[in-house]
PDB file of C-alpha atoms in Angstrom:
ATOM      1  CA  MET A  22      -8.706 -30.105 -15.052  1.00  0.00           C
ATOM      2  CA  VAL A  23      -8.973 -26.423 -14.183  1.00  0.00           C
ATOM      3  CA  ASN A  24      -6.263 -24.269 -15.683  1.00  0.00           C
ATOM      4  CA  PRO A  25      -4.572 -21.761 -13.319  1.00  0.00           C
ATOM      5  CA  PRO A  26      -5.458 -18.092 -13.855  1.00  0.00           C
ATOM      6  CA  PRO A  27      -3.206 -16.344 -16.367  1.00  0.00           C
ATOM      7  CA  LYS A  28      -0.400 -14.290 -14.953  1.00  0.00           C
ATOM      8  CA  ASN A  29      -0.735 -10.523 -15.073  1.00  0.00           C
ATOM      9  CA  THR A  30       1.209  -9.336 -18.117  1.00  0.00           C
ATOM     10  CA  ARG A  31       1.729  -5.665 -17.317  1.00  0.00           C
ATOM     11  CA  LYS A  32       4.277  -3.823 -19.423  1.00  0.00           C
ATOM     12  CA  SER A  33       6.013  -2.762 -16.216  1.00  0.00           C
ATOM     13  CA  ASN A  34       7.206  -6.328 -15.781  1.00  0.00           C
ATOM     14  CA  GLN A  35       9.653  -5.695 -18.621  1.00  0.00           C
ATOM     15  CA  ARG A  36      12.871  -4.377 -17.125  1.00  0.00           C
ATOM     16  CA  SER A  37      13.244  -1.287 -19.275  1.00  0.00           C
ATOM     17  CA  PRO A  38      15.791   1.485 -18.574  1.00  0.00           C
ATOM     18  CA  SER A  39      13.020   3.435 -16.798  1.00  0.00           C
ATOM     19  CA  LEU A  40      13.088   0.824 -14.013  1.00  0.00           C
ATOM     20  CA  LYS A  41      16.751   1.370 -13.210  1.00  0.00           C
ATOM     21  CA  GLY A  42      17.106   1.839  -9.464  1.00  0.00           C
ATOM     22  CA  VAL A  43      13.424   1.149  -8.798  1.00  0.00           C
ATOM     23  CA  SER A  44      12.504  -1.262  -6.017  1.00  0.00           C
ATOM     24  CA  MET A  45      10.702  -4.101  -7.766  1.00  0.00           C
ATOM     25  CA  ALA A  46       8.975  -4.949  -4.491  1.00  0.00           C
ATOM     26  CA  ARG A  47       7.521  -1.432  -4.371  1.00  0.00           C
ATOM     27  CA  LEU A  48       6.506  -1.621  -8.027  1.00  0.00           C
ATOM     28  CA  ALA A  49       4.712  -4.911  -7.419  1.00  0.00           C
ATOM     29  CA  ALA A  50       3.046  -3.428  -4.332  1.00  0.00           C
ATOM     30  CA  LEU A  51       1.910  -0.371  -6.292  1.00  0.00           C
ATOM     31  CA  ASN A  52       0.260  -2.426  -9.010  1.00  0.00           C
ATOM     32  CA  LEU A  53      -1.413  -4.713  -6.486  1.00  0.00           C
ATOM     33  CA  ILE A  54      -2.706  -1.745  -4.479  1.00  0.00           C
ATOM     34  CA  GLU A  55      -4.070  -0.256  -7.689  1.00  0.00           C
ATOM     35  CA  ASP A  56      -5.862  -3.544  -8.376  1.00  0.00           C
ATOM     36  CA  VAL A  57      -7.461  -3.566  -4.926  1.00  0.00           C
ATOM     37  CA  MET A  58      -8.198   0.118  -4.333  1.00  0.00           C
ATOM     38  CA  GLY A  59      -8.625   1.255  -7.916  1.00  0.00           C
ATOM     39  CA  LYS A  60     -10.310  -1.733  -9.512  1.00  0.00           C
ATOM     40  CA  GLY A  61     -11.909  -3.477  -6.542  1.00  0.00           C
ATOM     41  CA  LEU A  62     -10.141  -6.785  -7.161  1.00  0.00           C
ATOM     42  CA  PRO A  63      -9.425  -9.261  -4.340  1.00  0.00           C
ATOM     43  CA  LEU A  64      -5.815  -9.005  -3.180  1.00  0.00           C
ATOM     44  CA  GLN A  65      -5.062 -12.728  -3.254  1.00  0.00           C
ATOM     45  CA  GLU A  66      -6.454 -13.038  -6.765  1.00  0.00           C
ATOM     46  CA  SER A  67      -4.275 -10.159  -7.936  1.00  0.00           C
ATOM     47  CA  ILE A  68      -1.191 -11.644  -6.279  1.00  0.00           C
ATOM     48  CA  ALA A  69      -1.832 -14.978  -7.995  1.00  0.00           C
ATOM     49  CA  ARG A  70      -1.897 -13.207 -11.370  1.00  0.00           C
ATOM     50  CA  SER A  71       1.071 -10.895 -10.807  1.00  0.00           C
ATOM     51  CA  ARG A  72       4.283 -11.797 -12.604  1.00  0.00           C
ATOM     52  CA  GLU A  73       6.010  -8.945 -10.797  1.00  0.00           C
ATOM     53  CA  TYR A  74       5.208 -10.460  -7.404  1.00  0.00           C
ATOM     54  CA  ASP A  75       6.018 -13.947  -8.659  1.00  0.00           C
ATOM     55  CA  ALA A  76       9.503 -12.785  -9.683  1.00  0.00           C
ATOM     56  CA  LEU A  77      10.372 -11.460  -6.203  1.00  0.00           C
ATOM     57  CA  ASP A  78      12.527 -13.430  -3.799  1.00  0.00           C
ATOM     58  CA  ALA A  79      11.217 -14.303  -0.331  1.00  0.00           C
ATOM     59  CA  ARG A  80      12.630 -11.182   1.329  1.00  0.00           C
ATOM     60  CA  ASP A  81      11.164  -8.827  -1.268  1.00  0.00           C
ATOM     61  CA  ARG A  82       7.814 -10.598  -1.102  1.00  0.00           C
ATOM     62  CA  ARG A  83       7.680  -9.946   2.637  1.00  0.00           C
ATOM     63  CA  PHE A  84       8.518  -6.291   2.065  1.00  0.00           C
ATOM     64  CA  CYS A  85       5.944  -6.036  -0.724  1.00  0.00           C
ATOM     65  CA  ARG A  86       3.215  -7.505   1.474  1.00  0.00           C
ATOM     66  CA  ARG A  87       4.197  -5.193   4.328  1.00  0.00           C
ATOM     67  CA  ILE A  88       3.819  -2.129   2.100  1.00  0.00           C
ATOM     68  CA  ILE A  89       0.455  -3.378   0.865  1.00  0.00           C
ATOM     69  CA  SER A  90      -0.753  -4.104   4.401  1.00  0.00           C
ATOM     70  CA  LEU A  91       0.317  -0.694   5.701  1.00  0.00           C
ATOM     71  CA  THR A  92      -1.334   1.109   2.808  1.00  0.00           C
ATOM     72  CA  LEU A  93      -4.621  -0.776   2.917  1.00  0.00           C
ATOM     73  CA  ARG A  94      -4.900  -0.499   6.703  1.00  0.00           C
ATOM     74  CA  HIS A  95      -3.955   3.178   6.957  1.00  0.00           C
ATOM     75  CA  HIS A  96      -5.082   4.689   3.654  1.00  0.00           C
ATOM     76  CA  GLY A  97      -7.563   7.031   5.333  1.00  0.00           C
ATOM     77  CA  GLU A  98      -4.960   8.464   7.679  1.00  0.00           C
ATOM     78  CA  ALA A  99      -2.521   8.798   4.779  1.00  0.00           C
ATOM     79  CA  SER A 100      -5.113  10.685   2.734  1.00  0.00           C
ATOM     80  CA  ALA A 101      -5.676  13.077   5.642  1.00  0.00           C
ATOM     81  CA  ILE A 102      -1.933  13.725   5.907  1.00  0.00           C
ATOM     82  CA  LEU A 103      -1.660  14.329   2.164  1.00  0.00           C
ATOM     83  CA  ALA A 104      -4.723  16.562   1.863  1.00  0.00           C
ATOM     84  CA  PRO A 105      -3.118  19.855   3.032  1.00  0.00           C
ATOM     85  CA  HIS A 106      -0.350  19.409   0.461  1.00  0.00           C
ATOM     86  CA  LEU A 107      -2.527  18.663  -2.571  1.00  0.00           C
ATOM     87  CA  ASN A 108      -5.043  20.930  -4.253  1.00  0.00           C
ATOM     88  CA  ARG A 109      -6.814  17.752  -5.296  1.00  0.00           C
ATOM     89  CA  PRO A 110      -5.847  14.068  -5.353  1.00  0.00           C
ATOM     90  CA  PRO A 111      -4.476  12.800  -8.683  1.00  0.00           C
ATOM     91  CA  LYS A 112      -7.281  11.365 -10.791  1.00  0.00           C
ATOM     92  CA  GLY A 113      -7.805   9.576 -14.075  1.00  0.00           C
ATOM     93  CA  LYS A 114      -4.555   8.495 -15.693  1.00  0.00           C
ATOM     94  CA  ASN A 115      -2.661  10.185 -12.864  1.00  0.00           C
ATOM     95  CA  ARG A 116      -4.420   8.260 -10.104  1.00  0.00           C
ATOM     96  CA  LYS A 117      -1.529   5.842  -9.790  1.00  0.00           C
ATOM     97  CA  ALA A 118       0.608   8.698  -8.466  1.00  0.00           C
ATOM     98  CA  GLY A 119      -1.911   9.052  -5.650  1.00  0.00           C
ATOM     99  CA  PHE A 120      -1.293   5.444  -4.674  1.00  0.00           C
ATOM    100  CA  VAL A 121       2.467   6.096  -4.733  1.00  0.00           C
ATOM    101  CA  LEU A 122       1.989   9.023  -2.345  1.00  0.00           C
ATOM    102  CA  MET A 123      -0.237   6.946  -0.093  1.00  0.00           C
ATOM    103  CA  MET A 124       2.295   4.124  -0.007  1.00  0.00           C
ATOM    104  CA  ALA A 125       5.076   6.561   0.839  1.00  0.00           C
ATOM    105  CA  VAL A 126       3.178   8.211   3.684  1.00  0.00           C
ATOM    106  CA  THR A 127       2.185   4.936   5.314  1.00  0.00           C
ATOM    107  CA  GLU A 128       5.724   3.593   4.981  1.00  0.00           C
ATOM    108  CA  MET A 129       7.281   6.735   6.485  1.00  0.00           C
ATOM    109  CA  ILE A 130       4.771   7.513   9.215  1.00  0.00           C
ATOM    110  CA  MET A 131       3.169   4.191  10.153  1.00  0.00           C
ATOM    111  CA  GLY A 132       5.957   1.861   9.055  1.00  0.00           C
ATOM    112  CA  GLY A 133       9.008   3.760  10.264  1.00  0.00           C
ATOM    113  CA  GLY A 134      10.637   3.868   6.831  1.00  0.00           C
ATOM    114  CA  GLU A 135      13.704   6.067   6.326  1.00  0.00           C
ATOM    115  CA  PRO A 136      12.302   9.295   4.808  1.00  0.00           C
ATOM    116  CA  HIS A 137      15.090  10.005   2.311  1.00  0.00           C
ATOM    117  CA  ALA A 138      14.931   6.495   0.860  1.00  0.00           C
ATOM    118  CA  VAL A 139      11.129   6.528   0.704  1.00  0.00           C
ATOM    119  CA  VAL A 140      11.047   9.892  -1.090  1.00  0.00           C
ATOM    120  CA  ASP A 141      13.737   8.835  -3.556  1.00  0.00           C
ATOM    121  CA  GLN A 142      12.028   5.543  -4.369  1.00  0.00           C
ATOM    122  CA  SER A 143       8.643   7.215  -4.739  1.00  0.00           C
ATOM    123  CA  VAL A 144       9.965   9.683  -7.305  1.00  0.00           C
ATOM    124  CA  ARG A 145      11.618   6.838  -9.200  1.00  0.00           C
ATOM    125  CA  LEU A 146       8.369   4.905  -9.036  1.00  0.00           C
ATOM    126  CA  VAL A 147       6.166   7.597 -10.587  1.00  0.00           C
ATOM    127  CA  LYS A 148       8.694   7.962 -13.387  1.00  0.00           C
ATOM    128  CA  ALA A 149       8.770   4.199 -13.918  1.00  0.00           C
ATOM    129  CA  VAL A 150       5.003   4.077 -14.438  1.00  0.00           C
ATOM    130  CA  GLU A 151       5.135   6.829 -17.059  1.00  0.00           C
ATOM    131  CA  LEU A 152       4.071   9.660 -14.764  1.00  0.00           C
ATOM    132  CA  ALA A 153       7.349  11.576 -14.897  1.00  0.00           C
ATOM    133  CA  HIS A 154       5.426  14.858 -15.132  1.00  0.00           C
ATOM    134  CA  LEU A 155       4.363  14.259 -11.516  1.00  0.00           C
ATOM    135  CA  GLY A 156       7.880  13.561 -10.277  1.00  0.00           C
ATOM    136  CA  GLY A 157       8.353  17.127  -9.043  1.00  0.00           C
ATOM    137  CA  LEU A 158       5.028  17.127  -7.236  1.00  0.00           C
ATOM    138  CA  THR A 159       5.781  13.777  -5.635  1.00  0.00           C
ATOM    139  CA  ASN A 160       9.179  14.983  -4.465  1.00  0.00           C
ATOM    140  CA  ALA A 161       7.867  18.287  -3.078  1.00  0.00           C
ATOM    141  CA  VAL A 162       4.893  16.808  -1.234  1.00  0.00           C
ATOM    142  CA  LEU A 163       6.828  13.949   0.323  1.00  0.00           C
ATOM    143  CA  ARG A 164       9.721  16.176   1.377  1.00  0.00           C
ATOM    144  CA  LYS A 165       7.271  18.387   3.266  1.00  0.00           C
ATOM    145  CA  ILE A 166       5.738  15.369   4.952  1.00  0.00           C
ATOM    146  CA  ALA A 167       9.177  13.935   5.722  1.00  0.00           C
ATOM    147  CA  ALA A 168      10.051  17.200   7.478  1.00  0.00           C
ATOM    148  CA  GLU A 169       6.981  16.731   9.690  1.00  0.00           C
ATOM    149  CA  ALA A 170       7.483  12.998  10.162  1.00  0.00           C
ATOM    150  CA  GLU A 171       8.280  13.004  13.874  1.00  0.00           C
ATOM    151  CA  THR A 172       5.297  15.224  14.661  1.00  0.00           C
ATOM    152  CA  LEU A 173       3.001  13.082  12.527  1.00  0.00           C
ATOM    153  CA  LYS A 174       4.223   9.885  14.173  1.00  0.00           C
ATOM    154  CA  ALA A 175       3.361  11.326  17.582  1.00  0.00           C
ATOM    155  CA  ARG A 176      -0.263  11.980  16.629  1.00  0.00           C
ATOM    156  CA  PRO A 177      -2.870   9.549  17.977  1.00  0.00           C
ATOM    157  CA  ALA A 178      -3.889   6.937  15.432  1.00  0.00           C
ATOM    158  CA  ASP A 179      -7.291   7.478  13.834  1.00  0.00           C
ATOM    159  CA  ALA A 180      -8.624   4.037  13.002  1.00  0.00           C
ATOM    160  CA  TRP A 181     -12.018   5.431  11.989  1.00  0.00           C
ATOM    161  CA  ALA A 182     -10.456   7.344   9.094  1.00  0.00           C
ATOM    162  CA  ASN A 183      -9.491   4.053   7.473  1.00  0.00           C
ATOM    163  CA  LEU A 184     -12.870   2.326   7.669  1.00  0.00           C
ATOM    164  CA  PRO A 185     -15.617   2.501   5.041  1.00  0.00           C
ATOM    165  CA  THR A 186     -18.746   4.300   6.228  1.00  0.00           C
ATOM    166  CA  TRP A 187     -20.893   1.159   6.260  1.00  0.00           C
ATOM    167  CA  LEU A 188     -18.414  -0.690   8.489  1.00  0.00           C
ATOM    168  CA  ALA A 189     -17.973   2.236  10.875  1.00  0.00           C
ATOM    169  CA  ARG A 190     -21.748   2.466  11.300  1.00  0.00           C
ATOM    170  CA  ALA A 191     -22.042  -1.268  11.912  1.00  0.00           C
ATOM    171  CA  ILE A 192     -19.315  -1.226  14.569  1.00  0.00           C
ATOM    172  CA  ARG A 193     -20.878   1.703  16.404  1.00  0.00           C
ATOM    173  CA  ALA A 194     -24.294   0.057  16.254  1.00  0.00           C
ATOM    174  CA  ASP A 195     -23.175  -3.408  17.375  1.00  0.00           C
ATOM    175  CA  TRP A 196     -20.504  -2.447  19.925  1.00  0.00           C
ATOM    176  CA  PRO A 197     -21.393   1.052  21.154  1.00  0.00           C
ATOM    177  CA  ASP A 198     -19.298   0.752  24.309  1.00  0.00           C
ATOM    178  CA  GLN A 199     -16.276  -0.898  22.696  1.00  0.00           C
ATOM    179  CA  ALA A 200     -16.445   0.739  19.269  1.00  0.00           C
ATOM    180  CA  ASP A 201     -13.069   2.492  19.497  1.00  0.00           C
ATOM    181  CA  ALA A 202     -11.313  -0.686  20.608  1.00  0.00           C
ATOM    182  CA  VAL A 203     -12.937  -2.731  17.836  1.00  0.00           C
ATOM    183  CA  ALA A 204     -11.972  -0.167  15.199  1.00  0.00           C
ATOM    184  CA  ALA A 205      -8.401  -0.044  16.495  1.00  0.00           C
ATOM    185  CA  SER A 206      -8.139  -3.835  16.439  1.00  0.00           C
ATOM    186  CA  LEU A 207      -8.892  -3.841  12.714  1.00  0.00           C
ATOM    187  CA  MET A 208      -5.741  -1.794  12.104  1.00  0.00           C
ATOM    188  CA  MET A 209      -3.509  -4.394  13.751  1.00  0.00           C
ATOM    189  CA  THR A 210      -1.564  -6.872  11.656  1.00  0.00           C
ATOM    190  CA  PRO A 211      -2.766 -10.391  12.540  1.00  0.00           C
ATOM    191  CA  PRO A 212      -0.115 -12.553  14.235  1.00  0.00           C
ATOM    192  CA  LEU A 213       1.519 -15.226  12.112  1.00  0.00           C
ATOM    193  CA  ASP A 214       0.879 -18.690  13.521  1.00  0.00           C
ATOM    194  CA  LEU A 215       3.787 -21.009  12.744  1.00  0.00           C
ATOM    195  CA  SER A 216       2.786 -23.775  15.160  1.00  0.00           C
ATOM    196  CA  LEU A 217       2.798 -27.330  13.837  1.00  0.00           C
ATOM    197  CA  LYS A 218      -0.473 -29.188  13.662  1.00  0.00           C
ATOM    198  CA  ASN A 219      -0.761 -32.532  15.392  1.00  0.00           C
ATOM    199  CA  THR A 220      -1.524 -35.013  12.627  1.00  0.00           C
ATOM    200  CA  GLY A 221      -1.767 -37.943  14.999  1.00  0.00           C
ATOM    201  CA  GLY A 222       1.648 -39.361  14.188  1.00  0.00           C
ATOM    202  CA  ASP A 223       4.692 -39.532  16.471  1.00  0.00           C
TER     203      ASP A 223
END
């Protein structure tokens, strides 16, 4: 009998005072995005090991997955929006703050999130993951972006910015005439099929 993979035992799963007012769905999303983008782990494997995700109710799980999907699909565009406001992206131990910023931008600009709430939660989030020294930076950068939100939303989407170089080259080589359409299709959330399968019974 194969034992199930052990659950992720991050310290952040402990509800300490630093998590007061923090969206647990956003915290779970942040740690899962870090697993995928920072450590190269498969998303489904990380979800299966995450106690934070496991503790969410159905509504929060949907929100968590939405944040993850937005961030992974639009991370290149988010990085381009953030670039003018950062001397350099947070690195090393501070890299997690970069993922918080990326999540916030995709939620505000691509996901239609309410700017004030997104900024507030993002500041709380960096403090919750022991990056309080970047709380001011997070607040300042996201407030500037929030002020430009309507203009940024009106900009044409740039699907190519979100694709790895190898994939962009392959698309242009294989579908030279439909490359833009193919790239754009990869940014779309797949439809959820809830149809019942015919099992042969009445």
